[in-house]
Coordinates of C-alpha atoms and ligand atoms in Angstrom, one line a residue:
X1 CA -14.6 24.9 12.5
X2 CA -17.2 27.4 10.8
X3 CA -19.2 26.0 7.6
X4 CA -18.2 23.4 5.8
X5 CA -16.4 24.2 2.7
X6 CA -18.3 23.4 -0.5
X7 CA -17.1 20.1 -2.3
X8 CA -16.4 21.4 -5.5
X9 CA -18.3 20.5 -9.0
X10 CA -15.8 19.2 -10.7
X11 CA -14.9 16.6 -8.3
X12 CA -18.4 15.5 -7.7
X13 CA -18.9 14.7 -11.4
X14 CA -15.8 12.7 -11.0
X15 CA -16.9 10.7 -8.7
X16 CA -20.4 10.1 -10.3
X17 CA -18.5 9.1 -12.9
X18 CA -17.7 5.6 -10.9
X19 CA -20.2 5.6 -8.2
X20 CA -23.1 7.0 -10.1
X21 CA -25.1 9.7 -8.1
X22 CA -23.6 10.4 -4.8
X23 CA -24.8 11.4 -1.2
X24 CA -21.5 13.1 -0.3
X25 CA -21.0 13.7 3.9
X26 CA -18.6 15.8 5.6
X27 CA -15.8 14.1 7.3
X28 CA -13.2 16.9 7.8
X29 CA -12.4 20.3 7.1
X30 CA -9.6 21.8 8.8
X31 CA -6.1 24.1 7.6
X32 CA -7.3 24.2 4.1
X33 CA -8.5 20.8 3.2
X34 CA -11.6 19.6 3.4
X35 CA -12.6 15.4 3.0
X36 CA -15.9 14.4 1.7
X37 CA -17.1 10.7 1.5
X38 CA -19.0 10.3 -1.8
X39 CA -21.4 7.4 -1.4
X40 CA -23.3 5.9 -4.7
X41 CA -24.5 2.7 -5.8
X42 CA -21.5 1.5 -7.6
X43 CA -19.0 2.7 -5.6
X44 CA -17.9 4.6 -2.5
X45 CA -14.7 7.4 -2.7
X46 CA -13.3 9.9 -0.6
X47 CA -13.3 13.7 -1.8
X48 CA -10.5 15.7 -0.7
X49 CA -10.3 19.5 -1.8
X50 CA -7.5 22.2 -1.2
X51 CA -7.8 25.3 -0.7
X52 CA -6.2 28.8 0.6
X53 CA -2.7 27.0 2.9
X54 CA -3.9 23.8 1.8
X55 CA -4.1 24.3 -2.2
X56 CA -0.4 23.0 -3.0
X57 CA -0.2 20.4 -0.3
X58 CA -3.6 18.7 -1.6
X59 CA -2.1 18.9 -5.2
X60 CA 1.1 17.2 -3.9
X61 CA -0.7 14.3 -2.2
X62 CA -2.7 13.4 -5.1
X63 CA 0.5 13.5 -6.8
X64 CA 1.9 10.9 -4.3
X65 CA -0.9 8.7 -4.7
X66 CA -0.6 9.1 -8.9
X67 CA 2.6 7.4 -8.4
X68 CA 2.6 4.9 -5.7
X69 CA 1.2 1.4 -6.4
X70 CA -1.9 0.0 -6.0
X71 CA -3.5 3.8 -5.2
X72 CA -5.9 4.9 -7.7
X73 CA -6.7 8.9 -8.4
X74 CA -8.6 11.4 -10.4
X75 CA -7.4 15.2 -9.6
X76 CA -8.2 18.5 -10.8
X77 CA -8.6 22.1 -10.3
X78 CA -11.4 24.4 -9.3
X79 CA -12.0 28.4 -8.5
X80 CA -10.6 27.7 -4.9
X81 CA -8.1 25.2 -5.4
X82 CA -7.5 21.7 -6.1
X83 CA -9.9 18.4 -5.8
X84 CA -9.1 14.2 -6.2
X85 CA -11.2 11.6 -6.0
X86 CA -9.7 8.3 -4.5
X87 CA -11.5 5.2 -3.9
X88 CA -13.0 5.1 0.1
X89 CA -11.2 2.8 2.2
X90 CA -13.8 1.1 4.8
X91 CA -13.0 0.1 7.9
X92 CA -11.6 1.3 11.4
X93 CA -8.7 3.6 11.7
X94 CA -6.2 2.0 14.4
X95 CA -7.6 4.5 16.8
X96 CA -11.1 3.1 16.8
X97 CA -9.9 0.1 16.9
X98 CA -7.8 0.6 20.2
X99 CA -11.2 1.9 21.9
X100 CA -12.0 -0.8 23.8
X101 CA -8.6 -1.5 24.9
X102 CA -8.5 2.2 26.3
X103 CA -11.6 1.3 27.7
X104 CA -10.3 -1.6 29.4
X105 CA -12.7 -3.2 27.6
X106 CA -10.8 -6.6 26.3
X107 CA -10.1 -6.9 22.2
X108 CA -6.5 -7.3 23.3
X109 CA -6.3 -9.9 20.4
X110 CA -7.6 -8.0 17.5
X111 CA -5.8 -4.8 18.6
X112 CA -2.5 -6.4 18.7
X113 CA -2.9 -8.4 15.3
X114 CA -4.1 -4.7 14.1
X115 CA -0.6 -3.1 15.3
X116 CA 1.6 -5.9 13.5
X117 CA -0.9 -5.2 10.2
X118 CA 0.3 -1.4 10.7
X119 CA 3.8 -2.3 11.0
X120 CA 3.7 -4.3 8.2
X121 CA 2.1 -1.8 6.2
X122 CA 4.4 0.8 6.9
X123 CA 7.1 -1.9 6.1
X124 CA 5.3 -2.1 2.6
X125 CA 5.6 1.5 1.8
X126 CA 9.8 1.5 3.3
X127 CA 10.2 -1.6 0.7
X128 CA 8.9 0.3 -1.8
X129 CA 11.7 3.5 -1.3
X130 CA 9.0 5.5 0.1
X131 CA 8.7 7.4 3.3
X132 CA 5.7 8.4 5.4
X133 CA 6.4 11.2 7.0
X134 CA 2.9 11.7 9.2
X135 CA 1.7 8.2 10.7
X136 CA -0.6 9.2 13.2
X137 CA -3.6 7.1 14.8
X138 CA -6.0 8.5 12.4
X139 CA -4.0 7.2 9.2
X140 CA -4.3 3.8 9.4
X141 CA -7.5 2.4 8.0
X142 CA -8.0 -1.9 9.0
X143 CA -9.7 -3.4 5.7
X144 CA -10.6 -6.3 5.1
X145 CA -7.7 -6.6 2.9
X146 CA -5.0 -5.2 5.0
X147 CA -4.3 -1.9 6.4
X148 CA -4.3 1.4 4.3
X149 CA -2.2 4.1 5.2
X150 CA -3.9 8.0 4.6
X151 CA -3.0 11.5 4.3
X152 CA 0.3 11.3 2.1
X153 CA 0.5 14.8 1.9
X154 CA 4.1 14.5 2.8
X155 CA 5.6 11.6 1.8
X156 CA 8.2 11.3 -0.3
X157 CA 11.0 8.7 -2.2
X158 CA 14.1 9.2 -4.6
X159 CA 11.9 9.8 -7.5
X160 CA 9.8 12.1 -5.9
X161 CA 11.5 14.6 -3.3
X162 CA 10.3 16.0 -0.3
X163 CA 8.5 19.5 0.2
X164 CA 10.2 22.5 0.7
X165 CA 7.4 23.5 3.0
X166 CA 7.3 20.1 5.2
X167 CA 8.0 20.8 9.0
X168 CA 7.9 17.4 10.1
X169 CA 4.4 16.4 10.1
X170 CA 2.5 16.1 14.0
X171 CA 4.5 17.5 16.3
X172 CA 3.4 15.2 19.2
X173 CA 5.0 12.1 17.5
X174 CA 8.2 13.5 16.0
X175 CA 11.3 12.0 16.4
X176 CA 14.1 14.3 18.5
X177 CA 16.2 14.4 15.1
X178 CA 13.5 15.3 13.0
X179 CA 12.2 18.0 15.8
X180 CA 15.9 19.3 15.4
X181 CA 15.9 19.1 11.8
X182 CA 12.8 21.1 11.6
X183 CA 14.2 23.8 14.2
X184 CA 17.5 24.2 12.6
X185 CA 15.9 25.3 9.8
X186 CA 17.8 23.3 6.7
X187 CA 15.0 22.8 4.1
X188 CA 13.7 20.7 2.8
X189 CA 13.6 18.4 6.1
X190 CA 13.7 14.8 5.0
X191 CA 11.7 12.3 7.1
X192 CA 13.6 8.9 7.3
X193 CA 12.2 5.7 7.7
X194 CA 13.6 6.0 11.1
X195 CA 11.6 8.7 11.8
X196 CA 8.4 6.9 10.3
X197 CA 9.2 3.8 13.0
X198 CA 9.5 6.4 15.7
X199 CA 6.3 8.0 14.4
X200 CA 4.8 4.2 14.4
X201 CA 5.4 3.9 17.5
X202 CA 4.2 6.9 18.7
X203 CA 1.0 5.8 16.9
X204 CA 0.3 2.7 18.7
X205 CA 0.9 4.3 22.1
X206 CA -1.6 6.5 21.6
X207 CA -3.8 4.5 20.6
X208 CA -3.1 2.1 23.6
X209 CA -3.2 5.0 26.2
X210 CA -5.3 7.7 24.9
X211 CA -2.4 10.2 25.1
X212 CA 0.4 11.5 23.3
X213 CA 3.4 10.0 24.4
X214 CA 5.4 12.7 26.1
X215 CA 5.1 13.8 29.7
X216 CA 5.0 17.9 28.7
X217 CA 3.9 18.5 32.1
X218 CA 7.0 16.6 33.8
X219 CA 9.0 18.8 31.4
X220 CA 7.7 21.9 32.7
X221 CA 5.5 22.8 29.1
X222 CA 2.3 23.9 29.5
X223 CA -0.3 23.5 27.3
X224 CA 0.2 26.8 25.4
X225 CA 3.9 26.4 24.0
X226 CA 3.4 26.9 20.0
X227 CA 5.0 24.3 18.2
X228 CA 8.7 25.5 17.4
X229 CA 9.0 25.7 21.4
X230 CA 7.5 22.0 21.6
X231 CA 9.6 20.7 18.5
X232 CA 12.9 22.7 20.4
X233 CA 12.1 20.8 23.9
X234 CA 11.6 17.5 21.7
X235 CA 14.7 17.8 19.8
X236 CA 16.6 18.2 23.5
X237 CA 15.4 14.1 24.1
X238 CA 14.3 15.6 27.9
X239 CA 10.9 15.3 28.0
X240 CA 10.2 12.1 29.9
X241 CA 7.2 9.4 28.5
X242 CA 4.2 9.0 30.1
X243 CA 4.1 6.5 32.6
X244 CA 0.2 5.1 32.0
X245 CA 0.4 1.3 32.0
X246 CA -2.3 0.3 30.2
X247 CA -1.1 -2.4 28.4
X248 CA 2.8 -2.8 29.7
X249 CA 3.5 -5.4 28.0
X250 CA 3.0 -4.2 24.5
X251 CA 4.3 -0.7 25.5
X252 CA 7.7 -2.0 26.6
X253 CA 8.7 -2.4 23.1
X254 CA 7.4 0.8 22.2
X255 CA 8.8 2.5 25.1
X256 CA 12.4 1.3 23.8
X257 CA 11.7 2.6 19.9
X258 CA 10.5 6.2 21.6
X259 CA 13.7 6.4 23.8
X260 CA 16.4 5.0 21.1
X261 CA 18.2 6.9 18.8
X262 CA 17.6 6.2 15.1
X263 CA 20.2 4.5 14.4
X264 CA 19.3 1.6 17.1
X265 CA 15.7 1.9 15.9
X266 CA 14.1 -1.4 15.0
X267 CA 13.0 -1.3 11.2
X268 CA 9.2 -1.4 10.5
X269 CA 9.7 -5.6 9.7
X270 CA 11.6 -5.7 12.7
X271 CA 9.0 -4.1 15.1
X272 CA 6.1 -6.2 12.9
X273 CA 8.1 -9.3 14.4
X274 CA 8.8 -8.0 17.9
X275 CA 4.9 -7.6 18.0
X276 CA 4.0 -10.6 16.6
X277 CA 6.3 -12.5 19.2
X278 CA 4.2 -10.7 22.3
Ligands
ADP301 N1 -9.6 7.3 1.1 C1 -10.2 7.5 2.3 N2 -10.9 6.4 2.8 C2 -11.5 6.5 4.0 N3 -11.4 7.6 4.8 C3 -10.7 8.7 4.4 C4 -10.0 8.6 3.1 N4 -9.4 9.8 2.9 C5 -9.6 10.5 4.1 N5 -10.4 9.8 4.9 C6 -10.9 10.3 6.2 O1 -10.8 11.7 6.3 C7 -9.9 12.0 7.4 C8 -9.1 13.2 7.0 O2 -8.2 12.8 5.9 P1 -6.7 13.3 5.8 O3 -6.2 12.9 4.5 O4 -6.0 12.8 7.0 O5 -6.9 14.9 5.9 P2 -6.2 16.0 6.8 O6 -5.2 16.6 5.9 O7 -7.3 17.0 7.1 O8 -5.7 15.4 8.0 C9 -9.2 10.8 7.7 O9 -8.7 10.7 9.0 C10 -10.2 9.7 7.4 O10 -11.1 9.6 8.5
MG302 MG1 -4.7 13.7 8.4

């Protein structure tokens, strides 16, 4: 990453608007968008910006969060691109809170509770016709009240369709059908709930092992194949799982979401329960 990019004016006197002066801090700046968190007396927001790749796809997330319930959003333009201002959601992502478990530290307890919150906030969004499209460990934030989900660049539902430019979100947690989807080039690609569940699961193996869950290196894929040639191999439904058993018992039911077809997929509820039961 070189410098920071610069969060732009606009949004900053946005955000003073409802926080009052800000210290704004760098979180991320990577493929053309760039998060600030805006801390001020009365309130705390994040500060995303778009610009250059990321221009359009920042517009169309603060879109998404215009029209999904409960999300709150203040978005404009600026010389470089696009900026919103949405209200910061504290707390761990599921990542962080599966540190000690990769650690083999304990917190088995609090990290599963935490996976059936993400399931059952994923099963929120699927109840409300809309589709994620790019769960990944980092996009899942615990608050106190309940699980958030981030970075809705991508989603979509029947009264807002998907991007023509979507290919499918992290490649390391697509679903084979999506993979294939993406490679056969049809546009746009719809994600599916199915996909999200497979996604979700993808998620919480991660987060459990420290890895993504494919075995590239079983599959002959080195760690230089560009992401058409990993989304190809994917698509195949070849490329083994990991084997790490850190926690077998809660990646037995994981293991069977990554290895079944989408149509015998649990839903997000389903897998909320499955976990619960453990
Ligand atoms: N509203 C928010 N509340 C708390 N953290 C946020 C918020 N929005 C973004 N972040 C933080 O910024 C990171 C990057 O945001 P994200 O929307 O995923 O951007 P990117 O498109 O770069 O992946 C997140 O993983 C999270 O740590
Ligand atoms: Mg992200």
């Amino acid at each position: 990453m070189g410098e920071f990019a610069r969060c732009p004016d606009e949004a900053v006197k946005a955000a003073e608007a409802v926080c009052g002066p800000v210290v704004l801090s760098g979180i991320t700046d990577r493929r053309g968008s760039a998060v600030w968190k805006g801390t001020g007396v009365l309130a705390t927001v994040a500060i995303k910006a778009g610009y250059g790749e990321g221009e359009e796809i920042t517009a169309r997330e603060s879109a998404v969060l215009d029209q999904l319930p409960g999300c709150t959003v203040t978005a404009g333009r600026y010389d470089r691109g696009v900026w919103y201002v949405t209200p910061w959601l504290e707390g761990p992502s599921t990542w962080d809170v599966f540190k000690p478990i990769r650690k083999g530290d304990g917190g088995r307890e609090y990290a599963l509770a935490s996976a059936v919150h993400l399931c059952r906030a994923v099963a929120d969004l699927h109840a409300g016709g809309w589709v994620h499209s790019d769960l990944q460990p980092a996009h899942g934030v615990h608050t106190d009240h309940g699980v958030r989900l981030l970075d809705l660049s991508w989603a979509w539902s029947p009264s807002f369709p998907p991007s023509p430019v979507f290919q499918g979100g992290i490649t390391h947690l697509l679903s084979p059908e999506l993979a294939a989807a993406v490679e056969s080039g049809e546009r746009p690609v719809r994600a599916t709930v199915e996909s999200d569940v497979h996604a979700l699961a993808g998620t919480l193996w991660t987060c459990i092992t420290g890895r993504w869950p494919l075995d590239y290196d079983a599959a002959g894929l080195g760690p230089d194949i560009g992401p058409s040639a990993r989304r190809a191999a994917i698509a195949t439904r070849t490329v083994p799982l990991c084997s790490d058993e850190t926690w077998p018992a809660l990646q037995a039911p994981l293991r069977d979401v990554l290895r079944a077809p989408a149509e015998h997929r649990p839903t997000a509820p389903e897998l909320a329960t499955v976990l619960a039961e453990l």
